[in-house]
PDB file of C-alpha atoms in Angstrom:
ATOM      1  CA  MET A   1      27.248  -2.846   1.463  1.00 54.00           C
ATOM      2  CA  THR A   2      30.758  -1.444   1.366  1.00 58.00           C
ATOM      3  CA  ARG A   3      31.714   1.560   3.410  1.00 63.00           C
ATOM      4  CA  ARG A   4      34.637   3.695   2.231  1.00 63.00           C
ATOM      5  CA  SER A   5      36.947   5.614   4.203  1.00 66.00           C
ATOM      6  CA  ARG A   6      36.251   9.412   4.757  1.00 71.00           C
ATOM      7  CA  ARG A   7      38.197  12.116   3.043  1.00 77.00           C
ATOM      8  CA  ALA A   8      38.766  13.957   6.491  1.00 79.00           C
ATOM      9  CA  LEU A   9      42.295  15.124   5.891  1.00 81.00           C
ATOM     10  CA  PRO A  10      41.786  16.940   2.484  1.00 84.00           C
ATOM     11  CA  ALA A  11      38.371  18.381   3.787  1.00 84.00           C
ATOM     12  CA  THR A  12      40.055  19.594   6.968  1.00 87.00           C
ATOM     13  CA  LEU A  13      43.096  21.165   5.127  1.00 88.00           C
ATOM     14  CA  THR A  14      40.733  22.904   2.672  1.00 89.00           C
ATOM     15  CA  ALA A  15      38.540  24.188   5.603  1.00 91.00           C
ATOM     16  CA  LEU A  16      41.519  25.546   7.401  1.00 93.00           C
ATOM     17  CA  VAL A  17      42.819  27.628   4.317  1.00 92.00           C
ATOM     18  CA  LEU A  18      39.239  28.915   3.775  1.00 93.00           C
ATOM     19  CA  LEU A  19      39.024  29.772   7.347  1.00 96.00           C
ATOM     20  CA  ALA A  20      42.148  31.625   7.533  1.00 95.00           C
ATOM     21  CA  ALA A  21      41.317  33.595   4.286  1.00 92.00           C
ATOM     22  CA  SER A  22      38.033  34.451   5.954  1.00 94.00           C
ATOM     23  CA  VAL A  23      39.677  35.558   9.367  1.00 95.00           C
ATOM     24  CA  LEU A  24      42.111  37.724   7.285  1.00 92.00           C
ATOM     25  CA  VAL A  25      39.358  39.510   5.586  1.00 91.00           C
ATOM     26  CA  ALA A  26      37.192  39.873   8.516  1.00 93.00           C
ATOM     27  CA  VAL A  27      40.264  41.291  10.668  1.00 92.00           C
ATOM     28  CA  SER A  28      40.880  43.781   7.745  1.00 90.00           C
ATOM     29  CA  ALA A  29      37.179  44.798   7.706  1.00 89.00           C
ATOM     30  CA  ILE A  30      36.948  45.268  11.356  1.00 92.00           C
ATOM     31  CA  GLN A  31      39.914  47.394  11.471  1.00 91.00           C
ATOM     32  CA  LEU A  32      38.635  49.537   8.548  1.00 88.00           C
ATOM     33  CA  ALA A  33      35.318  49.992  10.521  1.00 91.00           C
ATOM     34  CA  LEU A  34      37.277  51.065  13.659  1.00 92.00           C
ATOM     35  CA  GLY A  35      39.213  53.523  11.676  1.00 90.00           C
ATOM     36  CA  GLU A  36      42.600  51.694  12.029  1.00 90.00           C
ATOM     37  CA  ALA A  37      45.220  50.837   9.481  1.00 88.00           C
ATOM     38  CA  PRO A  38      43.933  47.460   8.060  1.00 87.00           C
ATOM     39  CA  LEU A  39      46.173  44.317   8.236  1.00 86.00           C
ATOM     40  CA  LEU A  40      45.472  43.732   4.441  1.00 82.00           C
ATOM     41  CA  SER A  41      45.227  47.008   2.601  1.00 83.00           C
ATOM     42  CA  TYR A  42      42.528  46.683  -0.071  1.00 83.00           C
ATOM     43  CA  ASP A  43      43.934  49.632  -2.028  1.00 84.00           C
ATOM     44  CA  ALA A  44      47.500  48.187  -2.015  1.00 86.00           C
ATOM     45  CA  LEU A  45      46.216  44.764  -3.063  1.00 84.00           C
ATOM     46  CA  ALA A  46      43.810  46.183  -5.838  1.00 87.00           C
ATOM     47  CA  GLY A  47      46.663  48.281  -6.966  1.00 88.00           C
ATOM     48  CA  ARG A  48      49.085  45.312  -7.372  1.00 87.00           C
ATOM     49  CA  LEU A  49      46.402  43.195  -8.961  1.00 85.00           C
ATOM     50  CA  HIS A  50      45.522  46.011 -11.352  1.00 88.00           C
ATOM     51  CA  ASP A  51      49.381  46.490 -12.390  1.00 88.00           C
ATOM     52  CA  THR A  52      49.845  42.739 -12.979  1.00 87.00           C
ATOM     53  CA  THR A  53      49.248  41.529 -16.527  1.00 89.00           C
ATOM     54  CA  TRP A  54      47.967  37.943 -17.622  1.00 88.00           C
ATOM     55  CA  SER A  55      51.146  37.101 -19.072  1.00 90.00           C
ATOM     56  CA  ALA A  56      53.146  37.964 -16.025  1.00 89.00           C
ATOM     57  CA  PRO A  57      55.229  35.094 -14.523  1.00 91.00           C
ATOM     58  CA  GLU A  58      53.490  35.419 -11.133  1.00 90.00           C
ATOM     59  CA  MET A  59      50.131  34.718 -12.623  1.00 91.00           C
ATOM     60  CA  ALA A  60      51.606  31.475 -14.645  1.00 92.00           C
ATOM     61  CA  VAL A  61      52.820  30.166 -11.222  1.00 95.00           C
ATOM     62  CA  ALA A  62      49.746  31.267  -9.269  1.00 92.00           C
ATOM     63  CA  SER A  63      47.554  29.483 -11.864  1.00 94.00           C
ATOM     64  CA  GLY A  64      49.697  26.431 -11.971  1.00 95.00           C
ATOM     65  CA  VAL A  65      49.576  26.018  -8.146  1.00 95.00           C
ATOM     66  CA  ALA A  66      45.668  26.648  -8.226  1.00 93.00           C
ATOM     67  CA  THR A  67      45.230  24.118 -11.048  1.00 95.00           C
ATOM     68  CA  ALA A  68      47.486  21.532  -9.340  1.00 96.00           C
ATOM     69  CA  ILE A  69      45.660  21.970  -5.988  1.00 92.00           C
ATOM     70  CA  GLY A  70      42.234  21.709  -7.688  1.00 90.00           C
ATOM     71  CA  LEU A  71      43.160  18.497  -9.671  1.00 93.00           C
ATOM     72  CA  VAL A  72      44.602  16.911  -6.403  1.00 90.00           C
ATOM     73  CA  LEU A  73      41.350  17.730  -4.478  1.00 87.00           C
ATOM     74  CA  LEU A  74      39.298  16.474  -7.564  1.00 87.00           C
ATOM     75  CA  LEU A  75      41.291  13.337  -7.634  1.00 88.00           C
ATOM     76  CA  VAL A  76      40.900  12.661  -3.924  1.00 85.00           C
ATOM     77  CA  ALA A  77      37.042  13.165  -4.316  1.00 81.00           C
ATOM     78  CA  VAL A  78      36.785  10.800  -7.241  1.00 83.00           C
ATOM     79  CA  VAL A  79      38.962   7.911  -6.486  1.00 82.00           C
ATOM     80  CA  PRO A  80      37.538   5.517  -3.889  1.00 77.00           C
ATOM     81  CA  GLY A  81      38.908   5.008  -0.502  1.00 76.00           C
ATOM     82  CA  ARG A  82      39.896   1.885   1.131  1.00 74.00           C
ATOM     83  CA  ALA A  83      36.928  -0.232   2.041  1.00 72.00           C
ATOM     84  CA  ARG A  84      36.256  -0.152   5.765  1.00 79.00           C
ATOM     85  CA  THR A  85      33.840  -3.138   5.797  1.00 81.00           C
ATOM     86  CA  ALA A  86      33.584  -6.414   3.973  1.00 81.00           C
ATOM     87  CA  PRO A  87      30.035  -7.315   2.719  1.00 81.00           C
ATOM     88  CA  LEU A  88      28.369 -10.563   4.077  1.00 82.00           C
ATOM     89  CA  ASP A  89      25.126  -9.917   1.753  1.00 78.00           C
ATOM     90  CA  ASP A  90      23.259  -7.114   0.389  1.00 76.00           C
ATOM     91  CA  ARG A  91      22.281  -5.544   3.651  1.00 81.00           C
ATOM     92  CA  THR A  92      24.975  -6.685   6.310  1.00 83.00           C
ATOM     93  CA  ALA A  93      28.807  -6.315   6.670  1.00 83.00           C
ATOM     94  CA  VAL A  94      31.561  -6.892   8.929  1.00 85.00           C
ATOM     95  CA  SER A  95      34.254  -4.350   9.654  1.00 86.00           C
ATOM     96  CA  VAL A  96      37.706  -4.857   8.307  1.00 87.00           C
ATOM     97  CA  ARG A  97      39.228  -4.433  11.823  1.00 90.00           C
ATOM     98  CA  GLY A  98      36.815  -7.106  13.076  1.00 90.00           C
ATOM     99  CA  LEU A  99      37.625  -9.539  10.450  1.00 89.00           C
ATOM    100  CA  ARG A 100      41.508  -9.028  10.841  1.00 91.00           C
ATOM    101  CA  ASN A 101      41.075  -9.810  14.523  1.00 92.00           C
ATOM    102  CA  ALA A 102      38.845 -12.737  14.042  1.00 91.00           C
ATOM    103  CA  LEU A 103      41.356 -14.154  11.507  1.00 91.00           C
ATOM    104  CA  ARG A 104      44.352 -13.435  13.746  1.00 92.00           C
ATOM    105  CA  THR A 105      42.580 -15.272  16.550  1.00 92.00           C
ATOM    106  CA  ALA A 106      41.878 -18.284  14.250  1.00 91.00           C
ATOM    107  CA  ALA A 107      45.480 -18.171  13.109  1.00 91.00           C
ATOM    108  CA  HIS A 108      46.785 -19.072  16.651  1.00 89.00           C
ATOM    109  CA  VAL A 109      46.911 -22.904  16.154  1.00 88.00           C
ATOM    110  CA  ASP A 110      49.196 -25.259  18.097  1.00 87.00           C
ATOM    111  CA  GLY A 111      52.747 -24.059  17.479  1.00 85.00           C
ATOM    112  CA  VAL A 112      52.147 -20.541  16.460  1.00 88.00           C
ATOM    113  CA  GLU A 113      53.857 -17.899  18.483  1.00 88.00           C
ATOM    114  CA  SER A 114      52.453 -14.706  16.697  1.00 90.00           C
ATOM    115  CA  ALA A 115      50.215 -13.959  13.861  1.00 92.00           C
ATOM    116  CA  ALA A 116      50.031 -10.833  11.596  1.00 93.00           C
ATOM    117  CA  VAL A 117      47.088 -10.576   9.290  1.00 93.00           C
ATOM    118  CA  LYS A 118      46.486  -8.134   6.452  1.00 92.00           C
ATOM    119  CA  VAL A 119      42.983  -8.210   4.984  1.00 90.00           C
ATOM    120  CA  ARG A 120      42.637  -6.876   1.365  1.00 86.00           C
ATOM    121  CA  ARG A 121      39.830  -6.773  -1.007  1.00 81.00           C
ATOM    122  CA  ARG A 122      40.598 -10.393  -2.511  1.00 87.00           C
ATOM    123  CA  ARG A 123      43.258 -11.837  -0.267  1.00 91.00           C
ATOM    124  CA  VAL A 124      44.239 -12.340   3.235  1.00 91.00           C
ATOM    125  CA  LYS A 125      47.946 -12.377   3.761  1.00 94.00           C
ATOM    126  CA  THR A 126      48.964 -13.946   6.998  1.00 93.00           C
ATOM    127  CA  VAL A 127      52.550 -14.389   8.459  1.00 93.00           C
ATOM    128  CA  VAL A 128      52.922 -16.721  11.390  1.00 92.00           C
ATOM    129  CA  ARG A 129      55.857 -17.056  13.612  1.00 91.00           C
ATOM    130  CA  THR A 130      56.772 -20.285  15.319  1.00 90.00           C
ATOM    131  CA  ARG A 131      59.487 -21.334  17.673  1.00 86.00           C
ATOM    132  CA  ARG A 132      59.609 -24.832  16.023  1.00 82.00           C
ATOM    133  CA  SER A 133      62.736 -25.765  14.379  1.00 79.00           C
ATOM    134  CA  VAL A 134      60.843 -27.607  11.593  1.00 78.00           C
ATOM    135  CA  PRO A 135      57.813 -25.952  10.823  1.00 81.00           C
ATOM    136  CA  ASP A 136      56.448 -28.563   8.402  1.00 83.00           C
ATOM    137  CA  GLY A 137      52.650 -28.664   8.101  1.00 87.00           C
ATOM    138  CA  LEU A 138      52.131 -25.668  10.288  1.00 89.00           C
ATOM    139  CA  GLY A 139      51.347 -23.541   7.228  1.00 88.00           C
ATOM    140  CA  ASP A 140      48.768 -25.856   6.138  1.00 91.00           C
ATOM    141  CA  ALA A 141      47.186 -25.977   9.512  1.00 91.00           C
ATOM    142  CA  VAL A 142      46.973 -22.122   9.903  1.00 92.00           C
ATOM    143  CA  ARG A 143      45.487 -22.003   6.186  1.00 92.00           C
ATOM    144  CA  ALA A 144      42.656 -24.710   7.088  1.00 93.00           C
ATOM    145  CA  ALA A 145      42.049 -22.857  10.227  1.00 93.00           C
ATOM    146  CA  LEU A 146      41.643 -19.596   8.570  1.00 91.00           C
ATOM    147  CA  GLU A 147      39.612 -20.919   5.607  1.00 91.00           C
ATOM    148  CA  GLN A 148      37.236 -22.529   8.100  1.00 92.00           C
ATOM    149  CA  ARG A 149      36.858 -19.017   9.995  1.00 91.00           C
ATOM    150  CA  VAL A 150      36.234 -17.204   6.589  1.00 88.00           C
ATOM    151  CA  GLY A 151      33.561 -19.968   5.739  1.00 89.00           C
ATOM    152  CA  GLU A 152      31.891 -19.425   9.150  1.00 89.00           C
ATOM    153  CA  LEU A 153      31.798 -15.726   8.425  1.00 86.00           C
ATOM    154  CA  ALA A 154      29.969 -16.349   5.112  1.00 85.00           C
ATOM    155  CA  LEU A 155      31.500 -13.310   3.280  1.00 85.00           C
ATOM    156  CA  ALA A 156      29.872 -12.447   0.016  1.00 86.00           C
ATOM    157  CA  ARG A 157      33.307 -12.746  -1.799  1.00 86.00           C
ATOM    158  CA  PRO A 158      35.565 -14.984   0.334  1.00 87.00           C
ATOM    159  CA  PRO A 159      39.174 -13.830  -0.123  1.00 89.00           C
ATOM    160  CA  GLN A 160      41.999 -16.144  -1.105  1.00 91.00           C
ATOM    161  CA  VAL A 161      44.007 -17.132   2.064  1.00 92.00           C
ATOM    162  CA  VAL A 162      47.896 -16.873   1.726  1.00 92.00           C
ATOM    163  CA  VAL A 163      50.015 -18.163   4.519  1.00 92.00           C
ATOM    164  CA  ARG A 164      53.676 -17.636   5.264  1.00 92.00           C
ATOM    165  CA  VAL A 165      55.449 -19.270   8.085  1.00 91.00           C
ATOM    166  CA  LYS A 166      58.525 -17.709   9.825  1.00 89.00           C
ATOM    167  CA  ALA A 167      60.619 -19.813  12.311  1.00 85.00           C
ATOM    168  CA  LEU A 168      61.964 -17.969  15.253  1.00 75.00           C
ATOM    169  CA  ARG A 169      65.622 -18.786  16.177  1.00 66.00           C
ATOM    170  CA  SER A 170      65.485 -20.716  19.285  1.00 53.00           C
ATOM    171  CA  THR A 171      67.014 -19.127  22.278  1.00 49.00           C
ATOM    172  CA  PRO A 172      69.635 -21.041  24.283  1.00 47.00           C
TER     173      PRO A 172
END
């Protein structure tokens, strides 16, 4: 059970463009019904389109833009989004945010000042910072703590744990 991110931004932009076109047509129709000069003149638009040939440069540009927008929207719809959950088994999962927070907490072993964790599909990258002048063995301790926490969570596909240690400069 892997949930993917929603395509909220492309859907919102498409909806806003369609809404703007609908409002423009509705305002013009209401103005025509009231006997006023429409914001978008149907006669002028129809005359302009009637005079334009298929080989006109405007048509090539418009069709290119429409094709590019369509391909981008199709690509966004087909390519899977970033996983929002990590599967535990066939029916249960843990959120990637929750997994990251649990691993960040586990990375705080003795000597670790701060920890940054990035959870990806197959790998967990952790950068820990310490004030120790000689951080020997700290990376192994953090890796062991993280692997223990991953084991406790019993993920369906346990990720590889990568730890990098950065020693902070000591303040006088």
